[in-house]
Tab-separated table of C-alpha atoms in Angstrom:
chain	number	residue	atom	x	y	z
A	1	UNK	CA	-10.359	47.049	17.100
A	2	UNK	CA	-12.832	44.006	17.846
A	3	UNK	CA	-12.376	42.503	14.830
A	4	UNK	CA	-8.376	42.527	14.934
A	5	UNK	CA	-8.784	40.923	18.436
A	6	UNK	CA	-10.595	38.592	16.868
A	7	UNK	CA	-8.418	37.608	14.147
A	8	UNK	CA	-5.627	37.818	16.178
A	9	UNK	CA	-7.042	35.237	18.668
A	10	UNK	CA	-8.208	32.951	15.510
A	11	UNK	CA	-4.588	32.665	14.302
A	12	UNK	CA	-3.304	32.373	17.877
A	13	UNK	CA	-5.576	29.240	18.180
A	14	UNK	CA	-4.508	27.669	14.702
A	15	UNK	CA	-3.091	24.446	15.166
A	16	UNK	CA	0.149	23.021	12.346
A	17	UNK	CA	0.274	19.719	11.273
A	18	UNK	CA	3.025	17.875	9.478
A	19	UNK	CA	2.208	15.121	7.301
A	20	UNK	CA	4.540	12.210	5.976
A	21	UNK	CA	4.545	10.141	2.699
A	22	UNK	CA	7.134	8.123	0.655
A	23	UNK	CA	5.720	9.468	-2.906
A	24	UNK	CA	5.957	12.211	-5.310
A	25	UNK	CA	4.162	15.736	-5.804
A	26	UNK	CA	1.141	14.563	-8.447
A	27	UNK	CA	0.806	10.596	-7.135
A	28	UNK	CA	-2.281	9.711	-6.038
A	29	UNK	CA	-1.753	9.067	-2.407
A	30	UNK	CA	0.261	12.689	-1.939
A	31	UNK	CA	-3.408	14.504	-4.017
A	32	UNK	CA	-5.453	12.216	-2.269
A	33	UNK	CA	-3.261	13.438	1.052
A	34	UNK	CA	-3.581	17.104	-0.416
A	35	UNK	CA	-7.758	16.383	-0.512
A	36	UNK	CA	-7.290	15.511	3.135
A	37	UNK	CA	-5.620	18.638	4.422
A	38	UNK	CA	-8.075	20.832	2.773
A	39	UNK	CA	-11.068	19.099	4.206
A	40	UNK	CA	-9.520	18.852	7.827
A	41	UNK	CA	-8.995	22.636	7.520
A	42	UNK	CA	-12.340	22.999	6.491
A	43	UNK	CA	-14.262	20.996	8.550
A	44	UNK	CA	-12.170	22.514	11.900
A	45	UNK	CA	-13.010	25.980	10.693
A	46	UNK	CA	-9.148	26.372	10.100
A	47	UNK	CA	-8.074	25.710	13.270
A	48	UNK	CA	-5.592	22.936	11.959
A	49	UNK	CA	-3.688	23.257	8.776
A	50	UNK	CA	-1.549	20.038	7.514
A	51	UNK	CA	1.390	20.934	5.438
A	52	UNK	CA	2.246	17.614	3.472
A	53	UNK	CA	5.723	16.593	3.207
A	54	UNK	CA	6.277	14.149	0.180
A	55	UNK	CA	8.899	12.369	-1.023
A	56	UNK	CA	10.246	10.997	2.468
A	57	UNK	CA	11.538	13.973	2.969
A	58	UNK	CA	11.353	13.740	6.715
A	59	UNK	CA	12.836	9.839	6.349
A	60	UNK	CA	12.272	6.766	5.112
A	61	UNK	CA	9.097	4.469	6.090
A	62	UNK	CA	10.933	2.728	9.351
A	63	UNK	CA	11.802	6.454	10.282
A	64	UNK	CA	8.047	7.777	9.791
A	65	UNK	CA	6.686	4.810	12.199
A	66	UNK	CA	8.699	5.622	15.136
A	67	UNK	CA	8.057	9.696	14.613
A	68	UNK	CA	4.500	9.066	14.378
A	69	UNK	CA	4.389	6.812	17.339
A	70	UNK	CA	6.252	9.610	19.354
A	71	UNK	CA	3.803	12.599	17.943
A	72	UNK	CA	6.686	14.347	15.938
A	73	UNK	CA	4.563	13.913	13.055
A	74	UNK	CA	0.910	14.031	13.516
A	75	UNK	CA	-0.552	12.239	9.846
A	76	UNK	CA	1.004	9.465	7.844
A	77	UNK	CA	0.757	6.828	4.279
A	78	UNK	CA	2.227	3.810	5.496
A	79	UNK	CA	2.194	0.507	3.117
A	80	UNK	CA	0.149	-2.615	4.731
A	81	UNK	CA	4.556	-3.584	6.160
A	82	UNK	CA	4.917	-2.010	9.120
A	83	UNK	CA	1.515	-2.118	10.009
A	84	UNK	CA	1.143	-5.906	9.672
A	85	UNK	CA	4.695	-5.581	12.368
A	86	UNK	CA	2.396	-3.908	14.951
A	87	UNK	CA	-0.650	-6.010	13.961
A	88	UNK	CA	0.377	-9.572	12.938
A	89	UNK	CA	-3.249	-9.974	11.888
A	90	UNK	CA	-2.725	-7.721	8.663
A	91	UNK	CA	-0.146	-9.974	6.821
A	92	UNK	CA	-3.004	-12.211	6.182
A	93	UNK	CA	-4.024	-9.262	4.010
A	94	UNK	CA	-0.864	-9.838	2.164
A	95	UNK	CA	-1.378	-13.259	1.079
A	96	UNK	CA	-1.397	-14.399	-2.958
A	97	UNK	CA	-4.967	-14.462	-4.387
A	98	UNK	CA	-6.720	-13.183	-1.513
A	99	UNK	CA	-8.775	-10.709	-3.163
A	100	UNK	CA	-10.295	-11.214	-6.841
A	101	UNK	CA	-10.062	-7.205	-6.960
A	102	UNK	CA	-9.385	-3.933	-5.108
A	103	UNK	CA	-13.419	-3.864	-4.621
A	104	UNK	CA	-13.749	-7.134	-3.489
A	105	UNK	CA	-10.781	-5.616	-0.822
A	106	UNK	CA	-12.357	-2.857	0.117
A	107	UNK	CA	-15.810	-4.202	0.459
A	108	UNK	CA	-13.888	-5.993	3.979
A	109	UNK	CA	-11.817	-3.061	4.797
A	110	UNK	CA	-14.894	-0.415	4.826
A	111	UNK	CA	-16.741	-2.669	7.028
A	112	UNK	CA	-16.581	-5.145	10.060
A	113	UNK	CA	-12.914	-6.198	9.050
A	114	UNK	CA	-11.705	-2.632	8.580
A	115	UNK	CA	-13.266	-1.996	11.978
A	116	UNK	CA	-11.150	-4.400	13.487
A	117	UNK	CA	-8.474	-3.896	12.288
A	118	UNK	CA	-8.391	-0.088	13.006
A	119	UNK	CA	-9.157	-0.845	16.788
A	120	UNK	CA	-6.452	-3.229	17.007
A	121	UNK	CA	-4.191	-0.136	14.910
A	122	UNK	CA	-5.392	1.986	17.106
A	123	UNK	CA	-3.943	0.230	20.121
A	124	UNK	CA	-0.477	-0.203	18.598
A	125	UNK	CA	-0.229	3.920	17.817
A	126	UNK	CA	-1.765	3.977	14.163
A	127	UNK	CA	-5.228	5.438	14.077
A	128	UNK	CA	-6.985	4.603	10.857
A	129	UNK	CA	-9.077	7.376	9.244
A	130	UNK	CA	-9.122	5.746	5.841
A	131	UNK	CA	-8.002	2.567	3.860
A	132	UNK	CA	-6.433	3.434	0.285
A	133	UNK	CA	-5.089	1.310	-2.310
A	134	UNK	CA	-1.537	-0.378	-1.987
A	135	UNK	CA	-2.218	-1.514	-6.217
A	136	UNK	CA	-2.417	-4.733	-7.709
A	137	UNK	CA	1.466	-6.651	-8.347
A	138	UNK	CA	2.153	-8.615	-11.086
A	139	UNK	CA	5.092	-10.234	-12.628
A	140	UNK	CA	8.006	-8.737	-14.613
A	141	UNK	CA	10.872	-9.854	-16.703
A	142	UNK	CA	13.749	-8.212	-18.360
A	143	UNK	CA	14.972	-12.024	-19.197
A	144	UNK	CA	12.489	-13.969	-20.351
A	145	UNK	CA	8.660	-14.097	-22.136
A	146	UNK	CA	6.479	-14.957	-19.773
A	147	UNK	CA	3.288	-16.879	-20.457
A	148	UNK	CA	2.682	-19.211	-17.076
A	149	UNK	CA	3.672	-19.247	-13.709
A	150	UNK	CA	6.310	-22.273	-14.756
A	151	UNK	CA	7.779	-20.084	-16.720
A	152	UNK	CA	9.416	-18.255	-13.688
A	153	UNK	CA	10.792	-21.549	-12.065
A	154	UNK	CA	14.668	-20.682	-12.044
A	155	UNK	CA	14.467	-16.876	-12.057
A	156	UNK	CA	16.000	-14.606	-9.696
A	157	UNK	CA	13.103	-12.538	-8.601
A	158	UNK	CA	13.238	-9.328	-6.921
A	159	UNK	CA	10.872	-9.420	-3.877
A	160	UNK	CA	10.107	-6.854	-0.485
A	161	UNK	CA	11.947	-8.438	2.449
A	162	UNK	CA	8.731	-9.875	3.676
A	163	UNK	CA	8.109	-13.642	4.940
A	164	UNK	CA	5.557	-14.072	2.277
A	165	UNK	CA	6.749	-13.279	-0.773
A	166	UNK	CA	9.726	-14.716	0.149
A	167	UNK	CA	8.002	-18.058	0.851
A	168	UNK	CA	5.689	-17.089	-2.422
A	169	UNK	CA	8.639	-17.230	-5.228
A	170	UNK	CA	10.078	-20.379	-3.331
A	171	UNK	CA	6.999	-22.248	-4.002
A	172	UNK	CA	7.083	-21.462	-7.332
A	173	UNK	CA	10.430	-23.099	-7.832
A	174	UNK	CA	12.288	-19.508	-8.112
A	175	UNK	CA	14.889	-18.043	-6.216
A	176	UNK	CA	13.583	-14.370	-4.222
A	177	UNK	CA	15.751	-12.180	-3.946
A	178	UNK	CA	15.119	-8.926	-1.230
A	179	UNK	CA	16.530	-5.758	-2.540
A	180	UNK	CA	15.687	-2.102	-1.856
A	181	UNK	CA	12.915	-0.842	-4.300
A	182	UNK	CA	15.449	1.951	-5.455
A	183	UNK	CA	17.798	-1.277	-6.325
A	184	UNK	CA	15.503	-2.794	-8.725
A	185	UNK	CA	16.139	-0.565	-11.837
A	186	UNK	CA	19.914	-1.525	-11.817
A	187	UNK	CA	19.559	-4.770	-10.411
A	188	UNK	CA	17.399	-5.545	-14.069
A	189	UNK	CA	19.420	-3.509	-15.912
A	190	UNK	CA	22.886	-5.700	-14.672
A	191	UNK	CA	20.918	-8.601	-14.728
A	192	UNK	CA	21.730	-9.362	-10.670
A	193	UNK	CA	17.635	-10.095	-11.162
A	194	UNK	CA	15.710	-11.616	-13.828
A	195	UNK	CA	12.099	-10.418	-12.941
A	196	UNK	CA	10.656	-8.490	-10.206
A	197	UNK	CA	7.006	-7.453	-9.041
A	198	UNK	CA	4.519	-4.639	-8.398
A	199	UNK	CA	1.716	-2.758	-9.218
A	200	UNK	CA	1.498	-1.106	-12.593
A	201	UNK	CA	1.896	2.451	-11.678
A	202	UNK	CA	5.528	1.477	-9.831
A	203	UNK	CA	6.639	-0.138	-12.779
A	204	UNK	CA	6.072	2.424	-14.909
A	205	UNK	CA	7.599	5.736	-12.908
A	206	UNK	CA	10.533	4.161	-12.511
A	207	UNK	CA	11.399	3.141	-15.939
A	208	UNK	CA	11.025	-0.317	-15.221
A	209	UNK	CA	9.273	-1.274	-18.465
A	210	UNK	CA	11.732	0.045	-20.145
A	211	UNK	CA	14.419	-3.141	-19.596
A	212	UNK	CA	11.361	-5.687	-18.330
A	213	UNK	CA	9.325	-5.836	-21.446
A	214	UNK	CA	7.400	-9.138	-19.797
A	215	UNK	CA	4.774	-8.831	-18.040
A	216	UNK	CA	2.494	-11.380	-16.318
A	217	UNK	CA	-0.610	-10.058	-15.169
A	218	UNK	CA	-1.656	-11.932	-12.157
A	219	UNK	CA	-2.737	-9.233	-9.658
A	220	UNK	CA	-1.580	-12.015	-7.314
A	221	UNK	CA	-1.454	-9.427	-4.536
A	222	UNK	CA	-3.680	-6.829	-3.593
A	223	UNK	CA	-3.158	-5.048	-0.437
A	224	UNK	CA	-3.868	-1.610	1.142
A	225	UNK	CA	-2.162	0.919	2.949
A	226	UNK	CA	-3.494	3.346	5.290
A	227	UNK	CA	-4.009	7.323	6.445
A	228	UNK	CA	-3.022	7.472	9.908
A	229	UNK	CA	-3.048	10.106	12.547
A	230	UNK	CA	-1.122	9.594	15.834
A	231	UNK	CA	-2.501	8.813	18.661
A	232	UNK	CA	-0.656	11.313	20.360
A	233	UNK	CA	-2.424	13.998	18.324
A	234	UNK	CA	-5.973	12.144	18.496
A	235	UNK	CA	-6.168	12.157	21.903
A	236	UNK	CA	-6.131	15.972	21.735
A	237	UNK	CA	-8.945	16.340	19.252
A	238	UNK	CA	-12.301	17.059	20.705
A	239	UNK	CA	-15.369	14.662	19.988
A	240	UNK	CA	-16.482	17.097	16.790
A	241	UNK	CA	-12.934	17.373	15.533
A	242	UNK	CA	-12.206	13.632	15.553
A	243	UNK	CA	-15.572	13.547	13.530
A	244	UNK	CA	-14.096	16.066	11.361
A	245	UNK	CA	-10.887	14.163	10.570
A	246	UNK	CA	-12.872	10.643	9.963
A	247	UNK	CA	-14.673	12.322	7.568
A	248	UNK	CA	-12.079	13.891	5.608
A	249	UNK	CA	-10.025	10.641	5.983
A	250	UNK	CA	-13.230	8.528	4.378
A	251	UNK	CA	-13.287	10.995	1.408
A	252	UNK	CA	-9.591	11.522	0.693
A	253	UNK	CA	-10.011	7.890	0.542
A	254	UNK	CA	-12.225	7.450	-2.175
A	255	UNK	CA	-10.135	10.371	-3.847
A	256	UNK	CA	-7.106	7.941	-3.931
A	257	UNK	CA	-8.825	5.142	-4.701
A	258	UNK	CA	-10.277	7.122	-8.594
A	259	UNK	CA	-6.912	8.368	-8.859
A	260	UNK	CA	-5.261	5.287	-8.718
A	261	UNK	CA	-7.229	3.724	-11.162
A	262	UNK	CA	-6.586	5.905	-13.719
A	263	UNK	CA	-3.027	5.896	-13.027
A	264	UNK	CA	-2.888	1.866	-13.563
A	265	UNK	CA	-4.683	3.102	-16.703
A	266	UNK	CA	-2.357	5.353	-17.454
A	267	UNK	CA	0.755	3.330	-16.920
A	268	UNK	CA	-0.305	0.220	-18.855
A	269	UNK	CA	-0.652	2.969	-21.736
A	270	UNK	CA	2.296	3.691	-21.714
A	271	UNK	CA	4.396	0.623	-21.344
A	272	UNK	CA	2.787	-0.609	-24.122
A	273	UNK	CA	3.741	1.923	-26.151
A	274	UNK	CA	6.996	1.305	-25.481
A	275	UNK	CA	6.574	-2.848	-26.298
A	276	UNK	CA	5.745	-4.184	-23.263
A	277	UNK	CA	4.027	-7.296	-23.608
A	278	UNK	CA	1.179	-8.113	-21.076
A	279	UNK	CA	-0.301	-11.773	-20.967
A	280	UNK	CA	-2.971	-12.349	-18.291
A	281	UNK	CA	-3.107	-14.919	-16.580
A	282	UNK	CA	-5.684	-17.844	-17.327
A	283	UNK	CA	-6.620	-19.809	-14.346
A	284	UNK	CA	-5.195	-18.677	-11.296
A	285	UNK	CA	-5.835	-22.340	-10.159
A	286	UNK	CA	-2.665	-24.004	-10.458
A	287	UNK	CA	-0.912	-21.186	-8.979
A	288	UNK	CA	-3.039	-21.671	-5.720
A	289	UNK	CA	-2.918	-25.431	-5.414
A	290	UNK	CA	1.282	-24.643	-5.736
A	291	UNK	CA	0.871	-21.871	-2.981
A	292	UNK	CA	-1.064	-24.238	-0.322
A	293	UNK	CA	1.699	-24.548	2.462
A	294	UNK	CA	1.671	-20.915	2.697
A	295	UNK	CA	-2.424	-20.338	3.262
A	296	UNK	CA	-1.907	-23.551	5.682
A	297	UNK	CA	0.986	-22.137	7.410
A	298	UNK	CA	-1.411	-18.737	7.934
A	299	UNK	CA	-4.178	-20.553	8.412
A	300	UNK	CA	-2.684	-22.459	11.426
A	301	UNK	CA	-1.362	-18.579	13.261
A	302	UNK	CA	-4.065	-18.147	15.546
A	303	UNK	CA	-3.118	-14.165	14.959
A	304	UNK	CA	-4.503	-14.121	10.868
A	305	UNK	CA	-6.586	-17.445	11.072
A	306	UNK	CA	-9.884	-15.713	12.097
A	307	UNK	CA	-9.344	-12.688	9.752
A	308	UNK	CA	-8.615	-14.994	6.790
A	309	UNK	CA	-12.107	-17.233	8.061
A	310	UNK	CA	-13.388	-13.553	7.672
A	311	UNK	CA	-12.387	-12.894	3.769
A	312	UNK	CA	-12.951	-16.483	2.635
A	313	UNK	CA	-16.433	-16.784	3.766
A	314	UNK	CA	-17.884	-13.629	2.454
């Protein structure tokens, strides 16, 4: 009789979570978000359970923030977007050839710069228990070869509705174009757009490579996105539960981050079996001395001048 008071007072004290993301079942960031659930339950001795709800099933990013913010979701992906709208600091973050690589990203992000800019998160609603990988973009054509960065002046290029890549193509004598990701496919296909760009994995799952056989590498982007929990629900947590989360956060984290890799691997595989052509690019030199107005225009915003000073001189 003890031990079914007992049990019956354990589940009585179990705690649900609902967790948000914009992917599919199997991609890295909903396994990596999987790893997470099982390591909060474990670490809280079960007392909270996350149920993961891919696929923006609960609504679309814009949606997510504003449930988060008001606790009627308690965990959440988002893309470095609307966090850089709640911290202006992050679209520095977003700028062209800021990183060489995702290490040389992360090796800010898991220290004093990360730390920042989780406090500052933190304060706007988004608490930050781990960085993962937003991917690498690169250049893609369904119209042309592509073999320099001149060779885009004059295409229509599919870009986010963002401020920089909008100023980006510009500068590179192109015309941007903002369009809805789940546009793209038929925006290439009617040629409304003659190239677009993204990391490897999006342009493989959805069929992308299989109109834009171009491809010029120039990983001219690297950004990250983040696992957030609401500060709604941290405030609840206890000192040793909080401790709990972080540390399933920091090793879902590193989960993603192997995942992803191989998925980059994997998608390059495949599109060129299919006869995509990839051509790296060179010297990213001429690319950045076309770019300047936009790193002086950043470097000038008091709000992502001292986090760029930050990157540049370590």
């Amino acid at each position: 009789m003890g031990l079914l008071a007992l049990a019956c007072a354990s589940a009585g004290a179990q705690t649900k979570l609902r967790a948000w993301n914009i992917h599919p079942d199997g991609y890295p960031v909903t396994e990596a978000m999987k790893r997470f659930a099982s390591l909060v339950a474990q670490g809280t001795g079960g007392r909270y359970q996350i149920e993961i709800f891919s696929n923006a099933t609960l609504g679309d990013q814009p949606k997510a923030v504003q449930m988060l913010k008001a606790g009627d979701i308690d965990v959440a992906e988002f893309s470095s977007g609307p966090l850089s709208d709640a911290v202006p600091g992050l679209k520095a973050l977003n700028l062209p050839f800021l990183f060489s690589d995702s290490a040389h990203m992360f090796k800010h992000l898991d220290g004093k710069l990360g730390e920042r800019f989780a406090a500052k998160l933190q304060a706007a609603g988004f608490v930050v228990v781990g960085w993962y990988d937003g991917g690498a973009r690169s250049f893609y054509c369904a119209s042309r070869s592509v073999g320099s960065f001149k060779d885009l002046a004059g295409a229509r290029i599919r870009v986010q509705q963002s401020e920089v890549y909008l100023e980006m193509v510009k500068l590179m004598d192109a015309t941007p174009v903002a369009l809805p990701f789940k546009d793209v496919l038929s925006a290439l296909e009617k040629g409304e757009v003659d190239c677009a760009e993204n990391n490897m994995p999006s342009f493989e799952s959805t069929g992308h490579y299989k109109i834009a056989k171009s491809v010029y590498v120039t990983n001219h982007v690297i950004s990250p996105e983040a696992l957030v929990v609401s500060t709604k629900l941290w405030s609840s947590l206890s000192p040793a539960d909080k401790a709990a989360f972080q540390k399933a956060g920091a090793e879902s984290a590193l989960v993603m981050r192997d995942l992803w890799n191989k998925r980059v691997a994997s998608a390059i595989e495949t599109a060129g079996k299919q006869g995509v052509q990839f051509v790296r690019v060179k010297d990213v030199a001429p690319m950045v001395r076309r770019l300047s107005p936009l790193y002086g225009k950043y470097m000038s915003d008091p709000s992502t001048r001292e986090e760029l000073l930050t990157i540049i001189g370590n």
